[in-house]
Amino acid sequence: MAAHLSPPPDPQFVLRGTQSPVHALHFCRGAQAQGCPLLFSGSQDGLVHIWSLQTRRAVAALDGHGGQCVTWLQTLPQGHQLLSQGRDLKLCLWDLAEGRNTVVDSVRLESVGFCKSAILAGGQPRWTLAVPGKASDEVQILEMPSKTSVCTLKPEADAKPGMPMCLGLWQADSSPRPLLLAGYEDGSVALWDISERKMCSHVSCHEEPVMGLDFDPEKARGVSGSAGKALAVWSLDGRQALQVHGTHELTNAGVAEVAIRPDRRVLATAGWDHRVRVFHWRTMRPLAVLASHSAAVQCVAFAATGGLLAAGSKDQRISVWSLYPP
Amino acid sequence: MDPARSEVRLAVQEAVHTLSSSEDGGHIFSTLGTLKRYLGDTESPAHPKEKEEFATVHFSAVLRCLAGVLSPSWLELLPDGRLEELWASFFLEGPADQAFLVLMESIEGTAGPSFRLMRTAQLLASFLRTGRMAALMEAQCRQQAPPGFPLLRETLLGRVVGLPDRLGNRLQRENLAEFLPQNYFPLLGKEAVRVLQAVVDSLRGGLDCSVSFVSQVLGKVCVHGRQQEMLGVLVPGLTALTEGSCLWQRVCWRLVEQVPDRAAEAVLTGLVEAAPGPEVLSRLLGNLVVKNKKAQFVMTRKLLFLQYRLTTPALQSLLGYLAMDSQRRPLLVQVLKELLDTWGSSSAVRHTPLPQQRYVSKAALICLALLGDAELRDSRDELLASMMAGVQCRLDSSLPTVRRLGMVVAELVSARLHPEGPPLRFQCEEDELSLEMRALATPRPAGDGVLEAGPSLAAAPAETPAETPAEAPAEAVDSGVPQARLEGSDSELDSDDEFVPYDMSGDTELKSGKAPLYVRDCVEALTTSEDGERWEAALRALEGLICKSPEATREVSVELAKVLLHLEERTCVAGFEGLRQRALVAVTVTDPARVAEYLTSQFYALNYSLRQRMDILDVLTLAAQELSRPGRLSRAPQHGRPSPGTCGSLPLAASQPGSTAAPNWRVAVEERIRSKTRRFSKVTPDQGWAVCPCCTICSLLCCRPLVTFDLLGDDQLVLGRLTHTLGAMMYLAVNTTVAMPMGKALLEFVWALRFHGDTYVRRGLLSAVSSVLLSVPARRLLEDLPDELLEARSWLADVAEKDPDEDCRVLAVKALLLLERLKDKLLPPSP
């Protein structure tokens, strides 16, 4: 059986030149990216690099976080706007249209944790932003671009799930109510109903802090990775209760981020063991172990179309892979 | 004088006279008509006494005369071919033996292609077509007490069997299809069945008959090597006819018994090969093997011990035949004992080729499957003893296939002889051989052979169990259902999942945290570290580090080699042997002079294990190979797959300009440059160092008393490996200056060991000779080593002819061819 397996693939190309460990990756989404696909990377020295995937060179470097690590990157569907979150407690909104690289707005964060933010943005000018809140276990919901605080989601006093570690905002097609998934320090994942400001469900998935999660609204199934050795797959039933579906044991501990491909067929994890693991999303069958990095992989991202996978690592490289093209 | 006789004589004389002189068609026709009366079948047949007189005394003369007068003009004496018809009828209707002899004589007597030759040949063809050959043999069978003409009979026999050869010679390209052996002998087989049918019929009618002429024909045909053609027809026919008929079986037994002794072997071999199973063989042969000494010798000795040509099914039917009757069963026990004796004899193991050993093993296993527990119990200890002896000397062999055969057979034999005891198990995987052997060792269900022969049976035998055909479909259904279900679930999975996983075997636990960064640290970690993880990480990192920093490695090279050579697997590390070997090779390549010298000196040192000595040889070979590779300076660490400890260094190195790891394109470019550039020598300066020690080893081995370990005795495995290593080194030393002295030393070394008893050693020696011939320049060989070459040549010729091992013979032939090529190279091109 093993004789029929092809050897592990090589990356399509490797981007070098961040000169600093890579902490965040994001493929440019939306119509403006069609002509010239872009990849954003955020590094530990506070720079955001914009890479052209055609020339495979850095097009520009944005310096807006005062040398502090960039932990999260996200583009907005409307206009050439990029959000970047840094350890300098600032969330910057960049205007990239027509070659401009300027900070047009910024949000002051109040948490020094590692939690990455999340947004919920449709086609409308108004969008929702979830950021870690002031108190260590809070999540704050802001309405943008007005920056008005909608609410603060705080677990009940006796729950003590610890700090939120990762966030995911989403809204079911049938319902107008936005929902928030949050992974906590104690290894649990909670589902919050934002309009009612209450925790709908709370399930303990991991022994270690949850490091990353992703959710597939169509199958109502999500996956989370932790500092421990397991991936957890959980699902949401009709009454909005989370249930652990199963766990998947990994060879080495530590998952920095998980990402489901937009076509919901493949899942990738960024491992502290230098490897990117690819799974079949529906069956959770392992498909590949990509071992080209020489230090912990800190982030993975899928392109919206075309199936490209990018992984950023502490070894200052970004590897770009094309596996199982859709 | 009897008036009838004289009357016949007169008529014949007159007719002969008319035939030879008359040109009147009508006259000839009427004369022939008169003669025809004596053959019968006309309106006014002659007196039986006259007929007999004509047939025995005058017929041949008439036929000769008839054959003599044949010519185109003679045939045209009467229109419409009436004369020709009448002429041919004499040959086709008279006594077949005389007609046949005259026809053959006339064909052979005719010189050169001619009308008469062709006509006669065509007549002979229609003689064969109309079944006269059966009549010929039948007549021979009916004759009570051969009528005093053994010579005639012998002639007849010779002509009948030799017909294809004789006609082929005579007719050359004009030969007819009927006379080709592939058509003639099947015909003869068919006719023989008809004759036997007639014999059986007349026996039923109470007439006595003898089948000895058919037996003689059969024997002679088989001796001529036409078993397949004749028995291919005869055996299926007899198989069907003997089914359920005792008379037929007895006729068959008689047929085989009457075969002359000198043909017995050919006939029996042919029958064993052609019979579809032991049941059929038993019906055809009866208890021949008990009655006839010659047959017993052929069946129980020659086919089993002296030859090994039978296919497995034939072997099964032979031994199954021995097992089928209580009178023959003691023979089977005897055969099994002898088989296991042969299997256990160490000299047989050494001197018989592998296919024969396999054959004997198969035969022994089949015997075991056929014999019952009670029969085995009596001689169990004896059998076990020979089996153990065989295992012992096979496990000592240096050829893996022989060892493997020993293990497989030992497992099966001991399981059969000692079913209640603890099973003997060797650590070997299943393969084709073991599966085949296992299938042979499982007793066949009774009635198996009946089913095999089933389709060819004319009448359904009464004894066939009625449930057998019913069972077969039931089994098919049983096995079919789960299969279909399995396929169904498989296809469901497949359609479900189009993504094919990649190889994930490299996904191991990460331990790179403690990997040392310098070679010196590695040495220290490997020698002193108590921490298993650090030790393993050091081992994994070592090869990459050595390649990255050759300077640092050279400082500690010998020390490192010593550490690695003595390294033992402390904890269970996956791929330990490979890691250690690659590291040793890397350090040898980095500092060939000192490390190779150290390693070669250690080869003879005290207190090394077999494994370590073999490792030394392997490492030297691999290092020499590495060094002899041109352009090796741009060499990347050789990873099967990136191991966790070194994968960190690989991309780093690749990014630095002028790094040691060349990207693929650079390799490609260098390859192209090399192919376009003529070099006078592709020797790298280091290369000589790696191969020099080889000379040292050679000369050391030749002159040094071997006190440290028993290389020429029990440690022949190491010796075999050494000879192979030396051959490989010699080959790798091509184009170096040391090739010449190395070749000389190696040839001397080979000379000293040329009659070694171990196959593996001999193979090594032969390949070493070949490498000498390949590596040392032809001119130098001839100038400096003419005597050695001559000696080697005669030795090679001897081996090529007589060595029991096939590989050795092939290697020797290859070396001889190289020698020939050498000669061609040196001789000036012929004008």
PDB file of C-alpha atoms in Angstrom, chain B residues 640-762:
ATOM      1  CA  GLY B 640      16.082   9.499   1.639  1.00  0.00           C
ATOM      2  CA  ARG B 641      13.678  12.053   2.896  1.00  0.00           C
ATOM      3  CA  PRO B 642      14.414  15.115   4.965  1.00  0.00           C
ATOM      4  CA  SER B 643      14.866  13.883   8.465  1.00  0.00           C
ATOM      5  CA  PRO B 644      13.735  16.240  11.169  1.00  0.00           C
ATOM      6  CA  GLY B 645      17.186  16.852  12.536  1.00  0.00           C
ATOM      7  CA  THR B 646      18.692  18.029   9.292  1.00  0.00           C
ATOM      8  CA  CYS B 647      15.814  19.492   7.414  1.00  0.00           C
ATOM      9  CA  GLY B 648      16.491  22.759   9.133  1.00  0.00           C
ATOM     10  CA  SER B 649      19.912  23.085   7.614  1.00  0.00           C
ATOM     11  CA  LEU B 650      18.852  22.206   4.125  1.00  0.00           C
ATOM     12  CA  PRO B 651      16.833  25.252   3.060  1.00  0.00           C
ATOM     13  CA  LEU B 652      19.209  27.561   4.885  1.00  0.00           C
ATOM     14  CA  ALA B 653      22.136  26.232   2.980  1.00  0.00           C
ATOM     15  CA  ALA B 654      20.281  26.468  -0.262  1.00  0.00           C
ATOM     16  CA  SER B 655      19.633  30.156   0.203  1.00  0.00           C
ATOM     17  CA  GLN B 656      23.215  31.192   0.714  1.00  0.00           C
ATOM     18  CA  PRO B 657      25.176  32.016  -2.382  1.00  0.00           C
ATOM     19  CA  GLY B 658      27.792  29.458  -3.249  1.00  0.00           C
ATOM     20  CA  SER B 659      26.380  27.020  -0.793  1.00  0.00           C
ATOM     21  CA  THR B 660      27.150  23.336  -0.843  1.00  0.00           C
ATOM     22  CA  ALA B 661      23.692  22.270  -1.883  1.00  0.00           C
ATOM     23  CA  ALA B 662      23.367  22.710  -5.594  1.00  0.00           C
ATOM     24  CA  PRO B 663      19.900  23.296  -6.921  1.00  0.00           C
ATOM     25  CA  ASN B 664      18.650  21.003  -9.604  1.00  0.00           C
ATOM     26  CA  TRP B 665      19.357  23.316 -12.486  1.00  0.00           C
ATOM     27  CA  ARG B 666      22.991  23.561 -11.546  1.00  0.00           C
ATOM     28  CA  VAL B 667      23.331  19.815 -11.558  1.00  0.00           C
ATOM     29  CA  ALA B 668      21.709  19.741 -14.960  1.00  0.00           C
ATOM     30  CA  VAL B 669      24.027  22.407 -16.323  1.00  0.00           C
ATOM     31  CA  GLU B 670      27.080  20.645 -14.978  1.00  0.00           C
ATOM     32  CA  GLU B 671      25.915  17.446 -16.506  1.00  0.00           C
ATOM     33  CA  ARG B 672      25.662  19.117 -19.862  1.00  0.00           C
ATOM     34  CA  ILE B 673      29.045  20.779 -19.587  1.00  0.00           C
ATOM     35  CA  ARG B 674      30.556  17.460 -18.685  1.00  0.00           C
ATOM     36  CA  SER B 675      28.993  15.705 -21.606  1.00  0.00           C
ATOM     37  CA  LYS B 676      30.352  18.322 -24.013  1.00  0.00           C
ATOM     38  CA  THR B 677      33.814  18.485 -22.546  1.00  0.00           C
ATOM     39  CA  ARG B 678      36.503  15.963 -23.185  1.00  0.00           C
ATOM     40  CA  ARG B 679      38.488  15.248 -20.094  1.00  0.00           C
ATOM     41  CA  PHE B 680      41.702  13.426 -19.954  1.00  0.00           C
ATOM     42  CA  SER B 681      41.064  12.258 -16.501  1.00  0.00           C
ATOM     43  CA  LYS B 682      38.133  12.671 -14.262  1.00  0.00           C
ATOM     44  CA  VAL B 683      40.002  11.784 -11.149  1.00  0.00           C
ATOM     45  CA  THR B 684      39.504  13.978  -8.205  1.00  0.00           C
ATOM     46  CA  PRO B 685      42.548  14.388  -6.076  1.00  0.00           C
ATOM     47  CA  ASP B 686      40.981  12.639  -3.132  1.00  0.00           C
ATOM     48  CA  GLN B 687      39.910   9.642  -5.034  1.00  0.00           C
ATOM     49  CA  GLY B 688      43.124   7.786  -4.882  1.00  0.00           C
ATOM     50  CA  TRP B 689      43.076   7.889  -1.142  1.00  0.00           C
ATOM     51  CA  ALA B 690      39.858   6.058  -0.832  1.00  0.00           C
ATOM     52  CA  VAL B 691      40.871   3.299  -3.156  1.00  0.00           C
ATOM     53  CA  CYS B 692      44.451   2.944  -1.977  1.00  0.00           C
ATOM     54  CA  PRO B 693      43.389   1.189   1.185  1.00  0.00           C
ATOM     55  CA  CYS B 694      41.864  -1.425  -1.000  1.00  0.00           C
ATOM     56  CA  CYS B 695      45.355  -2.358  -2.151  1.00  0.00           C
ATOM     57  CA  THR B 696      46.386  -2.465   1.420  1.00  0.00           C
ATOM     58  CA  ILE B 697      43.621  -4.830   2.238  1.00  0.00           C
ATOM     59  CA  CYS B 698      44.439  -7.043  -0.688  1.00  0.00           C
ATOM     60  CA  SER B 699      48.081  -7.293   0.101  1.00  0.00           C
ATOM     61  CA  LEU B 700      47.431  -7.608   3.791  1.00  0.00           C
ATOM     62  CA  LEU B 701      45.093 -10.458   3.220  1.00  0.00           C
ATOM     63  CA  CYS B 702      47.465 -12.228   0.906  1.00  0.00           C
ATOM     64  CA  CYS B 703      50.495 -12.206   3.145  1.00  0.00           C
ATOM     65  CA  ARG B 704      49.256 -11.812   6.655  1.00  0.00           C
ATOM     66  CA  PRO B 705      48.551 -14.763   8.911  1.00  0.00           C
ATOM     67  CA  LEU B 706      44.953 -14.571   9.855  1.00  0.00           C
ATOM     68  CA  VAL B 707      44.956 -14.870  13.567  1.00  0.00           C
ATOM     69  CA  THR B 708      42.281 -12.449  14.494  1.00  0.00           C
ATOM     70  CA  PHE B 709      39.293 -14.154  13.012  1.00  0.00           C
ATOM     71  CA  ASP B 710      38.635 -17.147  10.903  1.00  0.00           C
ATOM     72  CA  LEU B 711      38.178 -15.542   7.515  1.00  0.00           C
ATOM     73  CA  LEU B 712      38.983 -18.655   5.571  1.00  0.00           C
ATOM     74  CA  GLY B 713      36.908 -20.874   7.795  1.00  0.00           C
ATOM     75  CA  ASP B 714      33.643 -20.148   9.462  1.00  0.00           C
ATOM     76  CA  ASP B 715      33.572 -16.459   8.676  1.00  0.00           C
ATOM     77  CA  GLN B 716      33.175 -17.050   4.968  1.00  0.00           C
ATOM     78  CA  LEU B 717      30.307 -14.578   4.893  1.00  0.00           C
ATOM     79  CA  VAL B 718      32.773 -11.800   5.674  1.00  0.00           C
ATOM     80  CA  LEU B 719      35.143 -13.193   3.116  1.00  0.00           C
ATOM     81  CA  GLY B 720      32.400 -13.170   0.515  1.00  0.00           C
ATOM     82  CA  ARG B 721      31.550  -9.620   1.382  1.00  0.00           C
ATOM     83  CA  LEU B 722      35.219  -8.710   1.241  1.00  0.00           C
ATOM     84  CA  THR B 723      35.601 -10.124  -2.237  1.00  0.00           C
ATOM     85  CA  HIS B 724      32.555  -8.234  -3.405  1.00  0.00           C
ATOM     86  CA  THR B 725      33.847  -5.046  -1.809  1.00  0.00           C
ATOM     87  CA  LEU B 726      37.223  -5.441  -3.451  1.00  0.00           C
ATOM     88  CA  GLY B 727      35.539  -5.957  -6.795  1.00  0.00           C
ATOM     89  CA  ALA B 728      33.459  -2.844  -6.341  1.00  0.00           C
ATOM     90  CA  MET B 729      36.486  -0.782  -5.309  1.00  0.00           C
ATOM     91  CA  MET B 730      38.438  -2.008  -8.238  1.00  0.00           C
ATOM     92  CA  TYR B 731      35.642  -0.995 -10.504  1.00  0.00           C
ATOM     93  CA  LEU B 732      35.424   2.427  -8.892  1.00  0.00           C
ATOM     94  CA  ALA B 733      39.148   2.946  -9.249  1.00  0.00           C
ATOM     95  CA  VAL B 734      38.881   3.128 -13.006  1.00  0.00           C
ATOM     96  CA  ASN B 735      41.092   5.871 -14.491  1.00  0.00           C
ATOM     97  CA  THR B 736      43.216   6.184 -11.382  1.00  0.00           C
ATOM     98  CA  THR B 737      46.920   5.514 -11.211  1.00  0.00           C
ATOM     99  CA  VAL B 738      46.502   2.995  -8.438  1.00  0.00           C
ATOM    100  CA  ALA B 739      44.313   0.827 -10.638  1.00  0.00           C
ATOM    101  CA  MET B 740      47.307  -1.075 -11.952  1.00  0.00           C
ATOM    102  CA  PRO B 741      48.868  -2.246  -8.668  1.00  0.00           C
ATOM    103  CA  MET B 742      45.434  -2.825  -7.261  1.00  0.00           C
ATOM    104  CA  GLY B 743      44.515  -5.030 -10.183  1.00  0.00           C
ATOM    105  CA  LYS B 744      47.701  -7.026  -9.739  1.00  0.00           C
ATOM    106  CA  ALA B 745      47.125  -7.527  -6.054  1.00  0.00           C
ATOM    107  CA  LEU B 746      43.514  -8.398  -6.612  1.00  0.00           C
ATOM    108  CA  LEU B 747      44.311 -11.012  -9.240  1.00  0.00           C
ATOM    109  CA  GLU B 748      46.770 -12.641  -6.855  1.00  0.00           C
ATOM    110  CA  PHE B 749      44.152 -12.585  -4.155  1.00  0.00           C
ATOM    111  CA  VAL B 750      41.609 -14.169  -6.472  1.00  0.00           C
ATOM    112  CA  TRP B 751      44.115 -16.826  -7.473  1.00  0.00           C
ATOM    113  CA  ALA B 752      44.634 -17.847  -3.887  1.00  0.00           C
ATOM    114  CA  LEU B 753      40.934 -18.327  -3.280  1.00  0.00           C
ATOM    115  CA  ARG B 754      39.756 -19.575  -6.629  1.00  0.00           C
ATOM    116  CA  PHE B 755      38.624 -22.992  -5.446  1.00  0.00           C
ATOM    117  CA  HIS B 756      36.743 -21.741  -2.450  1.00  0.00           C
ATOM    118  CA  GLY B 757      33.765 -23.894  -1.587  1.00  0.00           C
ATOM    119  CA  ASP B 758      31.298 -21.123  -0.891  1.00  0.00           C
ATOM    120  CA  THR B 759      29.193 -19.861  -3.768  1.00  0.00           C
ATOM    121  CA  TYR B 760      28.966 -16.335  -2.443  1.00  0.00           C
ATOM    122  CA  VAL B 761      32.750 -16.068  -2.207  1.00  0.00           C
ATOM    123  CA  ARG B 762      33.173 -17.426  -5.728  1.00  0.00           C
TER     124      ARG B 762
END
